[in-house]
């Protein structure tokens, strides 16, 4: 499920614990697939410069919240990750001019074939359409928990479906989707032994430091800032690293305040049904709209995060931990929190930008490797946002990016 950004505030000191080398267990299974838009089945859509757009002329239509929309649909070929997966999170990159939007759906196959379940309704703006997940969806094979399909029994394959919508009769540009993918996983209940330090020892990336807490009480209609804004604040820090923060004109609506670009990112990632900004693919979809390749995946260890950091790519991770389980954190415990792994010290302990600090000056922290790895792998199954630009290409993939 998505991060709750539920924080209990406290102070602490780093406690160093020796690490032991051990590979991830065989049952920590993760497969990330970028779906070729040139394949699959299209109705009312065409490819233009590698992106799906609505065809000109007559279209199927649907009514949504009192407005009628022209609809085009793309359905992927079935994807079989090669193991019985129990969770799935989709990612996408889309543009949605004026009154247009995109709906992302999934259908899984196990003992039977399930029905189409909506993983998200997304638009880059919020003037016409509420960006939202859809609570309460389920079938005989599983259910949707905010942004994640989940099942206790597992499934063998899945299909994604994209539905592009534009106000019927409008002459504005079509919505477009240039990328869609998903991470499927089957995860053990506990983390493996702490991974050994790897290729990024001594590497710390120059990621700007923003505090979510300086926004406490801001814009209740977008979650209210403070402890609720760990995800957009983390996303904003990585956007800043790549020079892709929104222009001042985009956040002029927020008025004069500290780091108003964080308010803008929070607004553009807000999930109306969830009533929060922690929807994982909504954050990566926003980052993609800022010109980055951005997706949600799961990593198997901090050693994999080191591979990305060594390539110049900071990693946003989702953690949870009980009281005292992450020494040196600005919070004592959390049911769900996001932070940015920006590097590793000379001994392999992770250096992070933790937005839960009370001020931006306190955001940079060094955590014990074993403690953070457990908080991440046990808390969210190793969920990560990977955001990068052309100057920082992904290293060779181990199957999960």
Short mmCIF file of C-alpha atoms in Angstrom, two decimals:
data_model
loop_
_atom_site.label_atom_id
_atom_site.label_comp_id
_atom_site.label_asym_id
_atom_site.label_seq_id
_atom_site.Cartn_x
_atom_site.Cartn_y
_atom_site.Cartn_z
CA UNK A 1 0.00 0.00 0.00
CA UNK A 2 0.99 3.61 -0.28
CA UNK A 3 2.92 5.37 2.46
CA UNK A 4 0.80 6.87 5.20
CA UNK A 5 3.42 9.44 6.30
CA UNK A 6 2.32 8.79 9.88
CA UNK A 7 5.01 10.22 12.13
CA UNK A 8 5.86 10.24 15.82
CA UNK A 9 8.42 12.97 16.46
CA UNK A 10 11.57 12.42 18.53
CA UNK A 11 15.33 12.93 18.51
CA UNK A 12 18.12 10.35 18.61
CA UNK A 13 21.75 9.43 17.96
CA UNK A 14 23.23 7.05 15.40
CA UNK A 15 24.06 3.59 16.73
CA UNK A 16 26.51 1.68 14.57
CA UNK A 17 25.85 -2.04 14.11
CA UNK A 18 28.21 -4.34 12.17
CA UNK A 19 26.88 -5.66 8.86
CA UNK A 20 27.08 -9.18 7.52
CA UNK A 21 27.15 -10.12 3.85
CA UNK A 22 24.23 -12.25 2.67
CA UNK A 23 22.35 -12.46 -0.62
CA UNK A 24 18.65 -11.75 -0.76
CA UNK A 25 16.66 -14.95 -0.17
CA UNK A 26 15.25 -16.76 -3.18
CA UNK A 27 11.68 -15.94 -2.18
CA UNK A 28 12.23 -12.16 -2.48
CA UNK A 29 10.93 -12.16 -6.04
CA UNK A 30 10.59 -8.91 -7.99
CA UNK A 31 10.04 -8.27 -11.70
CA UNK A 32 9.71 -4.85 -13.32
CA UNK A 33 8.39 -4.64 -16.89
CA UNK A 34 8.26 -1.70 -19.26
CA UNK A 35 5.33 -2.44 -21.55
CA UNK A 36 5.86 -1.81 -25.29
CA UNK A 37 3.12 0.57 -26.41
CA UNK A 38 3.63 -0.59 -29.98
CA UNK A 39 2.13 -3.95 -28.97
CA UNK A 40 -1.16 -4.81 -27.34
CA UNK A 41 -4.59 -3.84 -28.64
CA UNK A 42 -5.69 -0.27 -29.42
CA UNK A 43 -9.21 1.10 -29.82
CA UNK A 44 -9.62 4.76 -30.75
CA UNK A 45 -5.91 5.44 -30.24
CA UNK A 46 -2.84 5.75 -32.43
CA UNK A 47 0.89 6.03 -31.84
CA UNK A 48 2.45 9.45 -32.44
CA UNK A 49 6.17 9.83 -31.80
CA UNK A 50 6.07 6.74 -29.62
CA UNK A 51 3.15 7.93 -27.46
CA UNK A 52 -0.49 6.87 -27.42
CA UNK A 53 -2.94 9.63 -28.39
CA UNK A 54 -6.61 9.76 -29.36
CA UNK A 55 -7.45 9.31 -33.02
CA UNK A 56 -9.23 12.13 -34.79
CA UNK A 57 -12.90 11.69 -35.58
CA UNK A 58 -15.61 9.67 -33.92
CA UNK A 59 -14.77 8.06 -30.59
CA UNK A 60 -16.46 5.98 -27.99
CA UNK A 61 -17.60 8.13 -25.10
CA UNK A 62 -18.44 7.96 -21.43
CA UNK A 63 -19.95 10.27 -18.83
CA UNK A 64 -17.87 11.12 -15.77
CA UNK A 65 -18.89 13.56 -13.02
CA UNK A 66 -21.40 15.29 -15.29
CA UNK A 67 -19.15 15.64 -18.36
CA UNK A 68 -19.01 13.46 -21.46
CA UNK A 69 -15.58 12.35 -22.62
CA UNK A 70 -14.25 10.76 -25.80
CA UNK A 71 -12.41 7.55 -24.87
CA UNK A 72 -9.57 5.57 -26.40
CA UNK A 73 -8.27 2.32 -24.92
CA UNK A 74 -4.98 0.43 -25.03
CA UNK A 75 -4.69 -3.06 -23.53
CA UNK A 76 -1.30 -4.66 -23.07
CA UNK A 77 -0.41 -8.20 -24.00
CA UNK A 78 -0.32 -10.52 -20.96
CA UNK A 79 2.83 -10.27 -18.86
CA UNK A 80 4.03 -13.35 -16.95
CA UNK A 81 6.84 -12.50 -14.49
CA UNK A 82 7.71 -16.18 -14.03
CA UNK A 83 6.55 -16.58 -10.43
CA UNK A 84 3.33 -16.36 -8.48
CA UNK A 85 3.14 -12.66 -7.62
CA UNK A 86 1.04 -11.32 -4.76
CA UNK A 87 1.41 -7.55 -5.29
CA UNK A 88 1.58 -5.20 -8.27
CA UNK A 89 2.14 -1.45 -8.63
CA UNK A 90 1.87 0.31 -12.00
CA UNK A 91 3.72 3.38 -13.27
CA UNK A 92 3.08 5.68 -16.22
CA UNK A 93 4.10 8.89 -17.94
CA UNK A 94 1.29 11.01 -19.36
CA UNK A 95 0.35 14.52 -20.44
CA UNK A 96 -3.22 15.69 -19.91
CA UNK A 97 -3.92 19.11 -21.50
CA UNK A 98 -7.03 21.04 -20.50
CA UNK A 99 -10.00 18.80 -19.62
CA UNK A 100 -8.40 15.41 -20.27
CA UNK A 101 -7.22 12.55 -18.10
CA UNK A 102 -5.99 8.97 -17.98
CA UNK A 103 -7.33 5.90 -16.20
CA UNK A 104 -4.98 2.97 -15.46
CA UNK A 105 -6.47 -0.49 -14.87
CA UNK A 106 -5.16 -3.99 -14.19
CA UNK A 107 -6.52 -7.49 -14.78
CA UNK A 108 -4.73 -10.51 -13.34
CA UNK A 109 -4.91 -14.19 -14.14
CA UNK A 110 -4.45 -16.99 -11.64
CA UNK A 111 -6.77 -19.94 -11.19
CA UNK A 112 -9.23 -17.78 -13.14
CA UNK A 113 -9.09 -14.42 -14.91
CA UNK A 114 -10.13 -11.48 -12.76
CA UNK A 115 -12.03 -8.37 -13.75
CA UNK A 116 -10.55 -4.99 -14.61
CA UNK A 117 -9.70 -3.00 -11.46
CA UNK A 118 -8.76 0.69 -11.52
CA UNK A 119 -5.31 1.56 -10.15
CA UNK A 120 -5.73 5.28 -10.60
CA UNK A 121 -7.42 8.16 -12.39
CA UNK A 122 -4.73 10.72 -13.15
CA UNK A 123 -4.46 14.23 -14.52
CA UNK A 124 -1.60 16.65 -14.14
CA UNK A 125 -4.00 19.47 -13.18
CA UNK A 126 -6.99 19.48 -10.83
CA UNK A 127 -9.30 22.04 -12.40
CA UNK A 128 -11.59 19.58 -14.19
CA UNK A 129 -10.89 16.07 -12.88
CA UNK A 130 -10.02 14.89 -9.39
CA UNK A 131 -6.84 12.83 -9.36
CA UNK A 132 -7.88 9.78 -7.38
CA UNK A 133 -7.57 6.14 -6.45
CA UNK A 134 -10.74 4.07 -6.12
CA UNK A 135 -11.25 2.36 -2.75
CA UNK A 136 -13.24 -0.82 -2.26
CA UNK A 137 -12.43 -2.68 -5.49
CA UNK A 138 -11.94 -6.43 -5.37
CA UNK A 139 -12.64 -9.70 -7.15
CA UNK A 140 -12.03 -13.38 -6.47
CA UNK A 141 -8.28 -12.97 -7.08
CA UNK A 142 -7.40 -9.85 -5.12
CA UNK A 143 -8.12 -6.25 -4.19
CA UNK A 144 -6.76 -2.75 -4.75
CA UNK A 145 -5.21 -1.09 -1.69
CA UNK A 146 -4.96 2.58 -2.80
CA UNK A 147 -2.26 2.18 -5.48
CA UNK A 148 -1.34 -1.50 -5.08
CA UNK A 149 -3.05 -4.68 -6.29
CA UNK A 150 -2.79 -7.34 -3.56
CA UNK A 151 -3.67 -11.01 -3.25
CA UNK A 152 -3.14 -13.70 -0.64
CA UNK A 153 -3.16 -16.49 -3.24
CA UNK A 154 -0.97 -15.09 -6.00
CA UNK A 155 -1.36 -14.75 -9.76
CA UNK A 156 0.57 -15.91 -12.81
CA UNK A 157 0.11 -13.02 -15.25
CA UNK A 158 -1.40 -9.56 -15.66
CA UNK A 159 -2.47 -7.02 -18.23
CA UNK A 160 -2.53 -3.25 -17.92
CA UNK A 161 -5.12 -1.13 -19.64
CA UNK A 162 -4.89 2.59 -20.35
CA UNK A 163 -7.98 4.65 -21.06
CA UNK A 164 -7.33 8.14 -22.45
CA UNK A 165 -10.15 10.66 -22.15
CA UNK A 166 -10.78 14.15 -23.52
CA UNK A 167 -13.95 16.24 -23.21
CA UNK A 168 -16.21 15.20 -26.06
CA UNK A 169 -16.18 17.71 -28.92
CA UNK A 170 -13.12 19.56 -27.59
CA UNK A 171 -10.54 20.78 -30.09
CA UNK A 172 -7.72 20.82 -27.54
CA UNK A 173 -4.69 18.57 -27.82
CA UNK A 174 -5.15 14.90 -26.98
CA UNK A 175 -3.93 13.41 -23.73
CA UNK A 176 -0.94 11.18 -24.37
CA UNK A 177 0.86 8.33 -22.65
CA UNK A 178 4.50 7.72 -23.52
CA UNK A 179 5.28 4.99 -21.01
CA UNK A 180 3.54 2.34 -18.89
CA UNK A 181 5.02 -0.37 -16.71
CA UNK A 182 4.52 -2.35 -13.54
CA UNK A 183 6.44 -4.07 -10.78
CA UNK A 184 5.14 -7.47 -9.68
CA UNK A 185 6.46 -9.03 -6.49
CA UNK A 186 6.24 -11.86 -4.02
CA UNK A 187 7.84 -10.92 -0.73
CA UNK A 188 8.82 -12.73 2.46
CA UNK A 189 7.60 -11.51 5.83
CA UNK A 190 11.05 -10.50 7.08
CA UNK A 191 14.21 -8.89 5.74
CA UNK A 192 17.34 -10.89 4.98
CA UNK A 193 20.61 -10.36 6.83
CA UNK A 194 22.03 -6.88 6.28
CA UNK A 195 23.62 -6.49 2.87
CA UNK A 196 27.34 -5.83 2.59
CA UNK A 197 28.52 -2.33 1.61
CA UNK A 198 29.09 -2.04 -2.12
CA UNK A 199 29.98 0.25 -4.98
CA UNK A 200 28.77 3.58 -3.54
CA UNK A 201 30.84 3.74 -0.35
CA UNK A 202 31.98 7.34 0.06
CA UNK A 203 29.58 8.65 -2.62
CA UNK A 204 27.13 11.38 -1.52
CA UNK A 205 25.02 13.13 -4.16
CA UNK A 206 24.32 16.87 -3.95
CA UNK A 207 20.57 16.60 -3.40
CA UNK A 208 18.90 19.75 -1.98
CA UNK A 209 17.36 19.49 1.49
CA UNK A 210 13.70 20.36 2.11
CA UNK A 211 11.68 19.84 5.29
CA UNK A 212 8.08 18.71 5.20
CA UNK A 213 7.56 20.01 8.74
CA UNK A 214 7.98 23.69 7.80
CA UNK A 215 4.72 23.26 5.86
CA UNK A 216 2.61 22.17 8.85
CA UNK A 217 -0.96 23.40 8.53
CA UNK A 218 -0.65 24.52 4.92
CA UNK A 219 -3.48 23.84 2.45
CA UNK A 220 -5.74 21.31 4.20
CA UNK A 221 -7.38 20.60 0.83
CA UNK A 222 -4.07 18.98 -0.21
CA UNK A 223 -3.34 17.10 3.00
CA UNK A 224 -2.35 19.91 5.36
CA UNK A 225 1.44 19.80 5.05
CA UNK A 226 3.69 18.76 7.89
CA UNK A 227 3.71 15.05 8.66
CA UNK A 228 1.44 14.32 5.67
CA UNK A 229 3.88 15.57 3.03
CA UNK A 230 6.87 13.21 3.23
CA UNK A 231 6.31 11.87 -0.29
CA UNK A 232 5.99 15.15 -2.23
CA UNK A 233 8.83 16.68 -0.22
CA UNK A 234 11.07 13.74 -1.10
CA UNK A 235 9.99 13.98 -4.73
CA UNK A 236 10.70 17.73 -4.71
CA UNK A 237 14.23 17.14 -3.39
CA UNK A 238 15.04 14.78 -6.25
CA UNK A 239 13.43 17.11 -8.80
CA UNK A 240 15.69 19.84 -7.42
CA UNK A 241 18.74 17.61 -7.84
CA UNK A 242 17.96 17.29 -11.56
CA UNK A 243 17.02 20.96 -11.97
CA UNK A 244 13.39 20.01 -12.68
CA UNK A 245 11.49 21.86 -9.95
CA UNK A 246 8.41 23.73 -11.21
CA UNK A 247 8.81 27.34 -12.32
CA UNK A 248 7.81 30.14 -9.95
CA UNK A 249 4.73 30.83 -12.06
CA UNK A 250 3.48 27.29 -11.35
CA UNK A 251 3.44 27.79 -7.57
CA UNK A 252 2.42 31.46 -7.48
CA UNK A 253 -0.99 30.25 -6.24
CA UNK A 254 0.68 29.20 -2.94
CA UNK A 255 1.72 32.75 -2.08
CA UNK A 256 4.92 33.75 -0.26
CA UNK A 257 6.07 30.94 2.01
CA UNK A 258 9.08 28.72 2.67
CA UNK A 259 9.93 26.37 -0.21
CA UNK A 260 6.61 26.93 -2.04
CA UNK A 261 7.58 24.43 -4.74
CA UNK A 262 6.87 21.69 -2.18
CA UNK A 263 3.28 22.97 -1.94
CA UNK A 264 3.04 22.70 -5.73
CA UNK A 265 4.32 19.11 -5.77
CA UNK A 266 1.90 18.21 -2.97
CA UNK A 267 -1.00 19.65 -4.92
CA UNK A 268 -0.04 17.77 -8.09
CA UNK A 269 0.30 14.42 -6.28
CA UNK A 270 -2.80 14.67 -4.07
CA UNK A 271 -5.14 11.66 -4.17
CA UNK A 272 -8.71 12.81 -3.51
CA UNK A 273 -10.03 9.45 -2.29
CA UNK A 274 -6.98 8.64 -0.17
CA UNK A 275 -6.96 12.27 1.04
CA UNK A 276 -3.19 12.39 0.96
CA UNK A 277 -0.10 12.87 -1.16
CA UNK A 278 1.56 9.49 -0.57
CA UNK A 279 0.17 7.67 -3.62
CA UNK A 280 3.34 6.09 -5.05
CA UNK A 281 2.63 6.20 -8.82
CA UNK A 282 1.01 9.64 -8.56
CA UNK A 283 4.39 10.93 -7.36
CA UNK A 284 6.35 9.26 -10.14
CA UNK A 285 3.78 10.34 -12.75
CA UNK A 286 4.26 13.94 -11.63
CA UNK A 287 8.04 13.57 -11.82
CA UNK A 288 7.64 12.13 -15.32
CA UNK A 289 5.59 15.18 -16.29
CA UNK A 290 8.64 17.25 -15.29
CA UNK A 291 10.74 15.53 -17.97
CA UNK A 292 12.24 12.63 -16.01
CA UNK A 293 12.07 8.88 -16.49
CA UNK A 294 10.26 7.97 -13.25
CA UNK A 295 8.71 4.78 -11.95
CA UNK A 296 7.88 2.77 -8.84
CA UNK A 297 9.75 -0.47 -8.26
CA UNK A 298 10.98 -2.67 -5.45
CA UNK A 299 14.64 -3.18 -4.65
CA UNK A 300 15.99 -6.24 -2.84
CA UNK A 301 18.63 -4.55 -0.69
CA UNK A 302 20.59 -1.38 -0.09
CA UNK A 303 23.27 -2.93 -2.31
CA UNK A 304 20.90 -2.38 -5.24
CA UNK A 305 20.27 1.19 -4.09
CA UNK A 306 24.06 1.66 -4.05
CA UNK A 307 24.23 0.64 -7.72
CA UNK A 308 21.81 3.46 -8.55
CA UNK A 309 23.55 6.02 -6.31
CA UNK A 310 26.90 5.13 -7.91
CA UNK A 311 25.28 6.01 -11.26
CA UNK A 312 24.30 9.42 -9.87
CA UNK A 313 20.66 8.46 -9.18
CA UNK A 314 19.23 9.20 -5.69
CA UNK A 315 16.56 6.75 -4.53
CA UNK A 316 13.34 7.59 -2.68
CA UNK A 317 12.38 4.75 -0.34
CA UNK A 318 9.29 3.94 1.74
CA UNK A 319 9.95 2.83 5.33
CA UNK A 320 8.13 2.06 8.55
CA UNK A 321 9.57 1.28 11.96
CA UNK A 322 8.65 0.92 15.61
CA UNK A 323 9.85 3.08 18.49
CA UNK A 324 13.63 3.19 18.68
CA UNK A 325 14.19 0.97 15.62
CA UNK A 326 15.90 3.70 13.55
CA UNK A 327 18.44 5.51 15.68
CA UNK A 328 19.13 9.11 14.73
CA UNK A 329 15.79 9.64 13.00
CA UNK A 330 13.85 12.87 13.64
CA UNK A 331 10.81 10.70 14.39
CA UNK A 332 10.53 7.91 16.95
CA UNK A 333 8.27 5.64 14.88
CA UNK A 334 6.09 5.65 11.78
CA UNK A 335 3.49 3.52 10.03
CA UNK A 336 4.74 4.85 6.70
CA UNK A 337 7.32 7.44 5.68
CA UNK A 338 9.41 8.36 2.64
CA UNK A 339 12.95 9.70 2.49
CA UNK A 340 15.76 10.01 -0.04
CA UNK A 341 18.89 7.85 -0.05
CA UNK A 342 21.50 10.33 -1.34
CA UNK A 343 24.68 8.36 -0.66
CA UNK A 344 26.74 6.15 1.63
CA UNK A 345 29.54 6.93 4.04
CA UNK A 346 32.97 5.29 3.91
CA UNK A 347 31.76 2.30 5.96
CA UNK A 348 28.60 1.74 3.92
CA UNK A 349 26.02 3.36 6.17
CA UNK A 350 23.32 5.16 4.14
CA UNK A 351 23.30 8.95 3.99
CA UNK A 352 19.76 10.26 3.57
CA UNK A 353 17.70 13.40 3.20
CA UNK A 354 14.94 12.79 5.73
CA UNK A 355 12.17 15.37 5.22
CA UNK A 356 10.73 14.74 8.71
CA UNK A 357 13.41 17.02 10.21
CA UNK A 358 11.97 20.17 11.75
CA UNK A 359 14.03 22.42 9.46
CA UNK A 360 15.85 21.98 6.17
CA UNK A 361 19.17 22.30 8.00
CA UNK A 362 18.47 19.04 9.85
CA UNK A 363 17.37 16.98 6.84
CA UNK A 364 20.76 15.34 6.09
CA UNK A 365 21.21 12.24 8.30
CA UNK A 366 23.35 9.10 8.41
CA UNK A 367 21.53 5.94 9.51
CA UNK A 368 22.74 2.51 10.46
CA UNK A 369 22.71 0.28 7.39
CA UNK A 370 21.00 -2.70 9.03
CA UNK A 371 18.34 -0.60 10.77
CA UNK A 372 17.34 1.34 7.65
CA UNK A 373 17.38 -1.75 5.44
CA UNK A 374 15.01 -3.57 7.81
CA UNK A 375 12.71 -0.54 8.10
CA UNK A 376 12.53 -0.44 4.32
CA UNK A 377 12.37 -4.12 3.32
CA UNK A 378 10.00 -5.13 6.10
CA UNK A 379 8.03 -1.88 6.01
CA UNK A 380 7.22 -1.65 2.29
CA UNK A 381 8.88 -4.64 0.68
CA UNK A 382 11.69 -2.41 -0.62
CA UNK A 383 9.42 0.05 -2.45
CA UNK A 384 11.35 2.82 -4.20
CA UNK A 385 10.77 5.73 -6.56
CA UNK A 386 13.49 5.78 -9.22
CA UNK A 387 13.79 9.16 -10.97
CA UNK A 388 16.54 9.92 -13.47
CA UNK A 389 17.36 12.02 -16.52
CA UNK A 390 19.28 11.34 -19.73
CA UNK A 391 22.53 12.48 -18.14
CA UNK A 392 22.18 9.75 -15.51
CA UNK A 393 21.15 6.56 -17.34
CA UNK A 394 20.13 3.48 -15.42
CA UNK A 395 22.87 0.92 -14.80
CA UNK A 396 22.45 -2.66 -15.98
CA UNK A 397 19.18 -4.03 -14.64
CA UNK A 398 18.95 -6.96 -12.21
CA UNK A 399 15.33 -7.35 -13.33
CA UNK A 400 13.64 -4.71 -11.23
CA UNK A 401 14.30 -1.53 -13.23
#
